[in-house]
XYZ file of C-alpha atoms in Angstrom:
494
model
C -19.155 -67.942 64.124
C -15.365 -68.890 64.294
C -16.007 -72.421 64.687
C -17.988 -73.026 61.810
C -15.854 -70.907 59.218
C -13.053 -73.026 60.261
C -15.064 -76.115 59.582
C -16.397 -75.472 56.005
C -13.361 -74.080 54.579
C -12.157 -76.915 53.116
C -15.808 -77.151 51.145
C -14.884 -73.934 49.908
C -11.738 -74.623 48.762
C -12.770 -77.400 46.952
C -15.280 -75.205 45.505
C -12.330 -72.747 44.166
C -10.929 -75.593 42.390
C -13.563 -77.365 40.504
C -14.518 -73.735 39.328
C -11.336 -72.253 38.531
C -8.554 -75.229 37.972
C -5.568 -76.395 39.881
C -3.341 -73.369 39.270
C -6.478 -70.533 40.395
C -7.501 -72.831 42.890
C -4.263 -73.498 44.828
C -3.630 -69.611 44.504
C -6.635 -68.236 45.794
C -7.359 -70.886 48.334
C -4.514 -70.336 50.007
C -4.755 -66.351 49.807
C -8.427 -65.825 50.197
C -8.100 -68.087 53.171
C -4.923 -66.382 55.173
C -6.551 -62.817 54.901
C -10.086 -64.308 55.867
C -10.356 -66.726 58.292
C -10.226 -66.191 62.115
C -7.267 -65.381 64.122
C -5.829 -66.539 66.847
C -8.427 -69.379 67.510
C -7.877 -72.874 67.289
C -10.626 -76.663 67.801
C -8.920 -78.459 69.548
C -8.385 -82.243 68.399
C -7.356 -84.357 71.526
C -4.294 -86.578 70.136
C -3.645 -84.422 67.313
C -2.725 -80.733 66.339
C -5.185 -77.624 66.888
C -7.069 -77.296 63.833
C -6.789 -73.407 63.329
C -6.411 -70.976 60.193
C -3.417 -72.230 58.880
C -4.740 -75.937 59.245
C -7.474 -75.326 57.402
C -5.916 -73.882 54.420
C -3.537 -76.858 54.226
C -6.196 -79.315 54.514
C -8.409 -77.284 51.820
C -5.337 -76.968 49.543
C -4.832 -80.786 49.827
C -8.756 -81.797 49.409
C -8.996 -79.599 46.194
C -5.787 -81.120 44.431
C -6.963 -84.589 45.581
C -10.633 -83.551 44.138
C -9.928 -81.635 41.127
C -8.907 -83.800 37.816
C -5.239 -83.485 36.881
C -4.541 -82.239 33.856
C -2.077 -83.916 31.726
C 1.678 -82.534 32.169
C 4.021 -81.915 29.250
C 6.057 -84.064 27.223
C 9.704 -83.111 28.367
C 11.493 -83.975 24.850
C 9.282 -81.242 23.393
C 9.183 -78.690 26.155
C 11.503 -75.293 24.449
C 15.035 -74.300 26.262
C 12.963 -71.731 27.532
C 11.519 -74.293 29.769
C 14.001 -75.898 31.284
C 15.077 -76.112 34.729
C 17.946 -73.968 35.919
C 19.261 -76.571 38.203
C 19.145 -80.462 37.881
C 15.957 -81.588 39.453
C 18.129 -84.562 41.156
C 20.189 -81.655 42.700
C 17.404 -79.581 44.006
C 15.729 -82.482 44.843
C 18.603 -83.344 47.047
C 19.205 -79.839 48.907
C 15.370 -79.915 49.986
C 15.156 -83.004 51.105
C 18.267 -82.269 53.236
C 16.535 -79.241 54.370
C 13.318 -81.701 55.471
C 16.417 -84.283 56.868
C 17.346 -81.285 59.101
C 14.075 -80.276 60.024
C 13.011 -83.790 61.026
C 16.093 -84.762 62.878
C 16.053 -81.072 65.012
C 13.239 -81.989 66.188
C 14.667 -85.481 67.209
C 17.374 -84.011 68.540
C 15.526 -81.255 70.256
C 13.417 -83.938 72.265
C 16.418 -85.970 73.464
C 18.412 -83.404 74.697
C 15.643 -81.903 76.462
C 14.295 -84.499 78.975
C 14.802 -82.151 82.265
C 11.775 -80.461 83.535
C 13.021 -76.847 84.572
C 11.976 -76.272 88.013
C 11.353 -72.249 89.431
C 10.384 -71.273 93.115
C 6.779 -70.497 91.551
C 6.741 -72.532 88.059
C 7.156 -75.861 86.367
C 8.254 -76.362 83.229
C 7.763 -80.311 82.183
C 10.235 -81.675 79.895
C 10.094 -82.339 76.468
C 8.260 -85.520 76.071
C 7.599 -87.870 72.659
C 3.966 -86.221 72.061
C 5.349 -82.808 71.674
C 7.955 -83.922 69.068
C 5.091 -85.613 67.712
C 3.018 -82.501 67.939
C 5.826 -79.831 66.772
C 6.879 -82.247 63.830
C 3.119 -82.381 62.823
C 2.727 -78.467 62.952
C 6.022 -77.890 60.927
C 3.887 -80.555 58.524
C 1.327 -78.529 58.441
C 2.480 -75.486 57.761
C 5.242 -76.001 54.804
C 2.293 -78.197 52.911
C 1.764 -74.867 50.798
C 5.081 -74.720 49.995
C 5.810 -78.588 48.408
C 2.282 -77.570 46.720
C 3.204 -74.351 45.321
C 6.690 -76.312 44.378
C 4.901 -79.080 42.160
C 2.066 -76.510 40.205
C 3.027 -72.749 40.323
C 6.416 -73.159 38.657
C 5.962 -71.363 35.651
C 6.388 -67.387 35.385
C 2.511 -67.407 33.967
C 1.689 -68.364 37.263
C 4.005 -66.726 38.878
C 1.756 -63.449 36.793
C -1.363 -65.362 38.469
C 0.538 -65.150 42.289
C 0.809 -61.395 41.491
C -2.601 -60.188 40.428
C -4.398 -62.137 42.563
C -2.141 -60.681 45.474
C -2.875 -57.413 43.488
C -6.488 -58.052 43.338
C -7.292 -59.151 46.789
C -4.666 -56.266 48.549
C -6.921 -53.760 46.711
C -10.132 -54.834 48.777
C -8.039 -55.036 52.070
C -7.028 -51.912 51.368
C -10.192 -50.695 51.801
C -11.059 -52.223 54.611
C -7.920 -50.840 56.764
C -8.720 -47.476 55.412
C -12.420 -48.307 56.743
C -10.582 -49.368 60.280
C -8.456 -46.201 60.501
C -11.092 -43.972 60.178
C -13.517 -46.509 62.537
C -11.123 -48.506 64.914
C -10.341 -52.164 63.721
C -13.052 -53.855 65.379
C -13.826 -55.878 61.813
C -12.698 -58.914 62.803
C -14.549 -58.957 66.631
C -17.515 -57.937 64.619
C -17.413 -60.912 62.668
C -15.947 -63.691 64.595
C -17.402 -61.681 68.107
C -13.512 -61.407 69.626
C -10.736 -59.332 69.175
C -7.383 -61.167 68.322
C -4.649 -59.172 70.100
C -4.205 -56.774 72.287
C -6.100 -53.329 71.603
C -3.398 -50.911 72.961
C -1.315 -51.627 70.927
C -2.876 -50.637 67.729
C -3.507 -47.123 69.290
C -0.974 -44.788 67.637
C -0.524 -40.662 67.234
C -4.014 -40.000 68.293
C -5.603 -42.814 65.694
C -5.766 -46.402 65.204
C -3.843 -49.164 63.019
C -4.999 -51.391 61.490
C -5.865 -55.259 61.434
C -8.906 -56.065 59.455
C -8.679 -60.575 60.037
C -5.018 -60.536 60.612
C -3.022 -61.571 63.471
C -1.364 -58.137 64.239
C -0.947 -54.396 62.224
C 2.418 -55.174 61.136
C 0.823 -58.683 59.328
C -1.057 -56.112 57.676
C 1.976 -53.812 56.850
C 3.831 -56.805 55.094
C 0.894 -57.497 53.283
C 0.505 -54.439 52.038
C 3.995 -54.222 50.937
C 3.742 -57.591 48.940
C 0.532 -55.686 47.151
C 2.927 -52.750 46.670
C 5.992 -54.612 44.687
C 3.471 -56.649 42.957
C 1.833 -53.373 41.496
C 4.815 -52.240 40.346
C 6.237 -55.247 39.117
C 3.211 -55.667 36.412
C 3.420 -52.408 36.118
C 6.791 -52.668 34.803
C 6.137 -55.077 32.498
C 2.793 -53.874 30.857
C 2.447 -51.166 28.842
C 0.522 -47.947 27.898
C -2.903 -47.715 29.895
C -2.547 -50.990 31.702
C 0.475 -49.769 32.918
C -0.864 -46.667 34.549
C -3.276 -48.211 36.140
C -0.762 -50.600 37.379
C 0.989 -47.442 38.673
C -2.262 -45.795 40.103
C -3.071 -49.025 42.266
C 0.483 -48.952 43.852
C 0.752 -45.466 45.016
C -2.903 -45.762 46.910
C -1.357 -49.313 48.476
C 1.352 -47.272 49.396
C -0.494 -44.226 51.019
C -2.594 -47.020 52.817
C 0.771 -48.088 54.143
C 1.782 -44.896 54.690
C -1.859 -44.108 56.635
C -1.961 -47.850 58.741
C 1.213 -45.874 60.787
C 3.503 -48.702 59.979
C 7.033 -47.446 59.996
C 9.283 -50.059 59.102
C 6.512 -51.585 56.625
C 6.905 -47.336 54.705
C 10.676 -47.838 55.038
C 10.306 -51.437 53.313
C 7.431 -50.594 50.914
C 9.996 -47.522 49.212
C 13.499 -49.580 49.646
C 12.007 -52.543 47.581
C 9.294 -50.304 45.719
C 12.467 -48.686 44.042
C 14.468 -51.969 43.631
C 11.712 -53.905 41.430
C 11.218 -50.381 40.025
C 14.683 -48.957 38.936
C 17.003 -52.130 38.991
C 18.103 -54.038 36.041
C 16.587 -57.985 36.388
C 20.040 -60.007 36.759
C 21.274 -57.349 39.240
C 18.232 -57.733 41.121
C 17.879 -61.284 41.704
C 21.569 -61.053 42.439
C 21.026 -58.999 45.440
C 17.667 -60.948 46.570
C 20.249 -63.323 46.654
C 22.783 -61.582 48.890
C 20.262 -60.463 51.373
C 18.684 -63.985 51.461
C 22.439 -65.402 52.831
C 23.207 -62.695 55.356
C 19.234 -63.109 56.779
C 20.199 -66.854 57.028
C 23.782 -65.688 59.198
C 22.569 -63.343 60.653
C 21.654 -65.190 63.795
C 26.019 -66.095 64.007
C 26.800 -62.568 62.983
C 24.767 -60.903 66.076
C 26.444 -63.845 68.636
C 29.340 -63.541 67.549
C 28.919 -58.951 67.858
C 29.199 -58.338 64.516
C 26.475 -56.757 63.555
C 27.205 -52.977 63.980
C 23.959 -52.200 66.466
C 24.994 -48.115 67.545
C 25.261 -47.525 63.887
C 21.899 -48.734 63.189
C 20.590 -46.756 66.370
C 22.124 -43.953 65.521
C 20.702 -44.242 61.912
C 17.421 -44.730 63.472
C 17.672 -41.987 65.804
C 17.603 -39.613 63.168
C 14.583 -40.961 61.073
C 12.712 -41.421 63.925
C 13.513 -40.938 67.110
C 10.423 -41.846 68.826
C 11.105 -45.090 68.063
C 14.099 -45.468 68.938
C 13.341 -46.957 72.510
C 11.466 -49.163 71.499
C 14.203 -50.506 68.984
C 16.663 -50.447 72.086
C 14.304 -52.382 74.301
C 14.414 -55.257 71.703
C 18.138 -55.423 71.195
C 18.352 -55.833 74.745
C 15.888 -58.496 75.112
C 17.624 -60.270 71.727
C 21.028 -60.536 73.272
C 19.617 -61.955 76.437
C 17.648 -64.704 74.192
C 20.970 -65.383 72.438
C 22.551 -65.909 76.121
C 20.265 -68.055 76.912
C 20.228 -69.947 73.161
C 24.335 -70.717 73.300
C 23.721 -73.561 76.634
C 22.036 -75.064 73.413
C 22.749 -74.064 70.791
C 22.608 -77.215 68.392
C 18.903 -77.829 68.791
C 17.174 -75.545 71.495
C 15.529 -75.522 74.595
C 12.114 -77.282 72.925
C 8.760 -75.824 73.052
C 6.684 -74.087 75.972
C 8.541 -70.864 76.377
C 12.046 -72.854 78.144
C 14.177 -70.890 75.699
C 13.121 -67.783 77.330
C 15.363 -65.994 80.335
C 13.306 -66.197 83.828
C 14.012 -65.146 86.685
C 14.416 -67.459 90.278
C 10.372 -67.864 90.465
C 9.879 -68.686 86.788
C 8.511 -65.344 85.319
C 9.486 -64.682 81.962
C 12.051 -61.181 81.682
C 12.462 -61.459 77.544
C 10.125 -59.801 75.020
C 10.746 -62.010 71.808
C 9.238 -60.614 68.411
C 11.543 -61.879 64.963
C 11.000 -64.783 63.877
C 14.516 -65.925 63.495
C 15.030 -65.952 67.139
C 12.100 -67.827 67.990
C 13.267 -70.883 65.909
C 17.055 -70.562 67.327
C 15.464 -70.713 70.789
C 13.173 -73.420 70.200
C 15.287 -75.746 68.062
C 19.207 -74.445 67.722
C 20.954 -74.437 64.644
C 19.665 -77.854 63.317
C 15.940 -76.523 63.379
C 17.345 -73.426 62.216
C 18.962 -73.467 58.959
C 16.414 -76.539 57.990
C 13.490 -74.516 58.157
C 14.938 -71.041 56.395
C 17.035 -73.124 54.210
C 13.692 -74.349 52.498
C 12.934 -70.281 52.037
C 16.432 -69.014 50.629
C 17.323 -71.723 48.713
C 15.199 -70.800 45.945
C 16.256 -67.208 45.819
C 19.880 -67.863 46.111
C 19.597 -70.968 43.474
C 17.224 -68.639 41.297
C 20.994 -66.083 41.066
C 22.620 -69.296 40.054
C 21.239 -69.794 37.305
C 20.462 -66.434 35.796
C 22.748 -67.170 32.882
C 20.823 -70.775 31.942
C 17.633 -69.110 31.325
C 15.467 -66.005 30.756
C 14.119 -64.689 34.174
C 10.937 -62.958 34.071
C 9.333 -59.669 35.550
C 7.015 -61.940 37.805
C 9.667 -64.074 38.467
C 11.822 -61.750 39.879
C 8.938 -60.020 41.556
C 8.566 -63.468 43.521
C 11.863 -63.519 44.219
C 11.560 -59.504 45.893
C 9.070 -60.062 47.761
C 10.520 -63.046 49.860
C 13.444 -61.409 50.194
C 11.683 -58.652 51.592
C 10.063 -60.946 53.807
C 12.997 -62.284 55.072
C 14.170 -58.734 56.064
C 11.018 -58.605 57.444
C 11.323 -61.541 59.615
C 14.385 -59.990 61.500
C 12.122 -57.862 64.164
C 8.734 -60.056 63.560
C 7.211 -62.841 63.008
C 5.561 -62.152 59.759
C 5.451 -65.468 57.670
C 2.620 -66.772 56.248
C 1.274 -69.503 54.507
C 1.039 -66.711 51.381
C 4.923 -66.552 52.139
C 5.397 -70.382 51.855
C 3.082 -70.334 48.685
C 5.377 -67.977 46.837
C 8.435 -69.897 48.231
C 7.458 -72.865 46.747
C 6.429 -71.382 43.587
C 9.821 -70.183 43.122
C 11.450 -73.656 44.318
C 9.625 -75.368 41.630
C 10.457 -72.400 38.797
C 14.834 -73.018 39.396
C 14.061 -76.611 39.887
C 11.784 -78.483 37.033
C 9.474 -76.480 35.545
C 8.905 -77.790 31.984
C 7.174 -80.515 34.329
C 4.781 -78.607 35.791
C 1.089 -79.687 34.999
C -0.755 -77.054 33.276
C -4.698 -75.688 33.357
C -6.641 -76.754 30.667
C -7.815 -73.107 30.039
C -4.702 -70.807 29.183
C -2.437 -68.895 31.521
C -2.768 -65.284 30.372
C -5.550 -63.673 28.409
C -3.670 -62.514 24.855
C -4.352 -59.172 25.162
C -2.372 -58.702 28.609
C 0.638 -61.406 27.648
C 4.067 -59.792 28.047
C 7.013 -61.901 26.783
C 9.395 -62.311 29.184
C 12.361 -59.959 29.475
C 15.484 -61.430 29.289
C 18.474 -61.572 30.892
C 21.271 -60.222 29.048
C 24.332 -63.243 28.245
C 27.743 -62.533 27.849
C 28.881 -63.523 24.215
C 31.260 -65.991 23.966
C 33.621 -66.888 21.067
C 36.953 -67.993 20.251
C 39.902 -65.793 19.763
C 40.809 -67.439 16.449
C 37.523 -66.893 14.894
C 37.953 -63.653 12.586
C 36.401 -60.311 13.849
C 34.148 -60.198 10.911
C 32.848 -63.204 11.608
C 31.835 -62.792 15.449
C 28.911 -62.081 16.838
C 28.217 -58.234 16.996
C 26.499 -56.728 19.924
C 22.477 -55.716 20.210
C 21.845 -51.804 19.161
C 19.080 -52.743 21.453
C 19.662 -52.142 25.127
């Protein structure tokens, strides 16, 4: 069953594109594929990267875009000032290209600096071959493709509105499946595809179950529900009257499912970012997201330099949930060991085959790693880390840089908030999905060249649900020699 679904998924994606158009087809093909295709399963292709869920999602999106009719792009000269890009297209292109150069050059350097075989008494880890380097590059291209597709096609606030609505609709359906697994045990994936996608023991907690549905782990499901919660609050904030009440009800429903899922990290993350998206001024919200994104990018350097107040975190975590503090300290201990190992090859890392992990003299693995940042640092070093995460952090930071140049809608601010929440969640976990790459790419496209993005033939938002973007306040300027009565007066509307 799993093989059949992976093989026919590109055909299903083509149907979605043909029925819904390029914008909605791209959004739904990536989201539905990620949420329902089989997890932890791949079809081996000799001489190429294994074909798994991410590969099927990427292939379906590419084929759908190639086969669907391309709409005529608007004339840049007729675009309004509100449609102009925040950054010069050339500057943003240089920055994105620079990240890709770092990724590719980092893979080459990883290959060149790991030609030795690691020999232990009971295990041998092979040297990195050219085939391994090509395989890593191919896998990376497959992973980042949704980013570049979204960067080209999902560039307007109305496209971001589609993203939030799709997240909410699919999230509400997924919440029902999660509730079923909380009550009946997590075996939807087993019933559908014939195998359990993870370790069963990790999903039995406090006399109940933590749901997975069709995702890799309950932690992945927890963050997806946090994403849906943020999307619902953003849609409620930009709506009014009855529609706002409906969105708020959906948000509280999803938050209740997060609590019932027994995911402590998702509860904290959803609470913090939910309060931010609802109460914080848009301009301030975008700047906070930019600062947190930069902190995430430099987090490994701060950990290596012992600048992170680990003792304070442990003290706070003990007050909040003393039962989980042992797991937290265990994770930190192993991170320290892996970071010490990574410092032996800080530029380009140790490469794949878990060569970057700490082993005893027999070759047995002595460490546990969950955070994606430490995996990338260990495998690819600082060059690969900056290139990989630079693609994701760059649009969030550049959005804050250009808030004085252009109005920013609540939808755009919301996807920036979702990406920032993902960065925070990536510190202890590896929950970076095709949906995350899609969202980051749509934000990058908005920053770079929104007015050149193609429109779908259908209107982006129905007239009865459309709402004007929430403007960011700008500082009024005037000459000090201008008479006071002629100076622009501040608006009474706040």
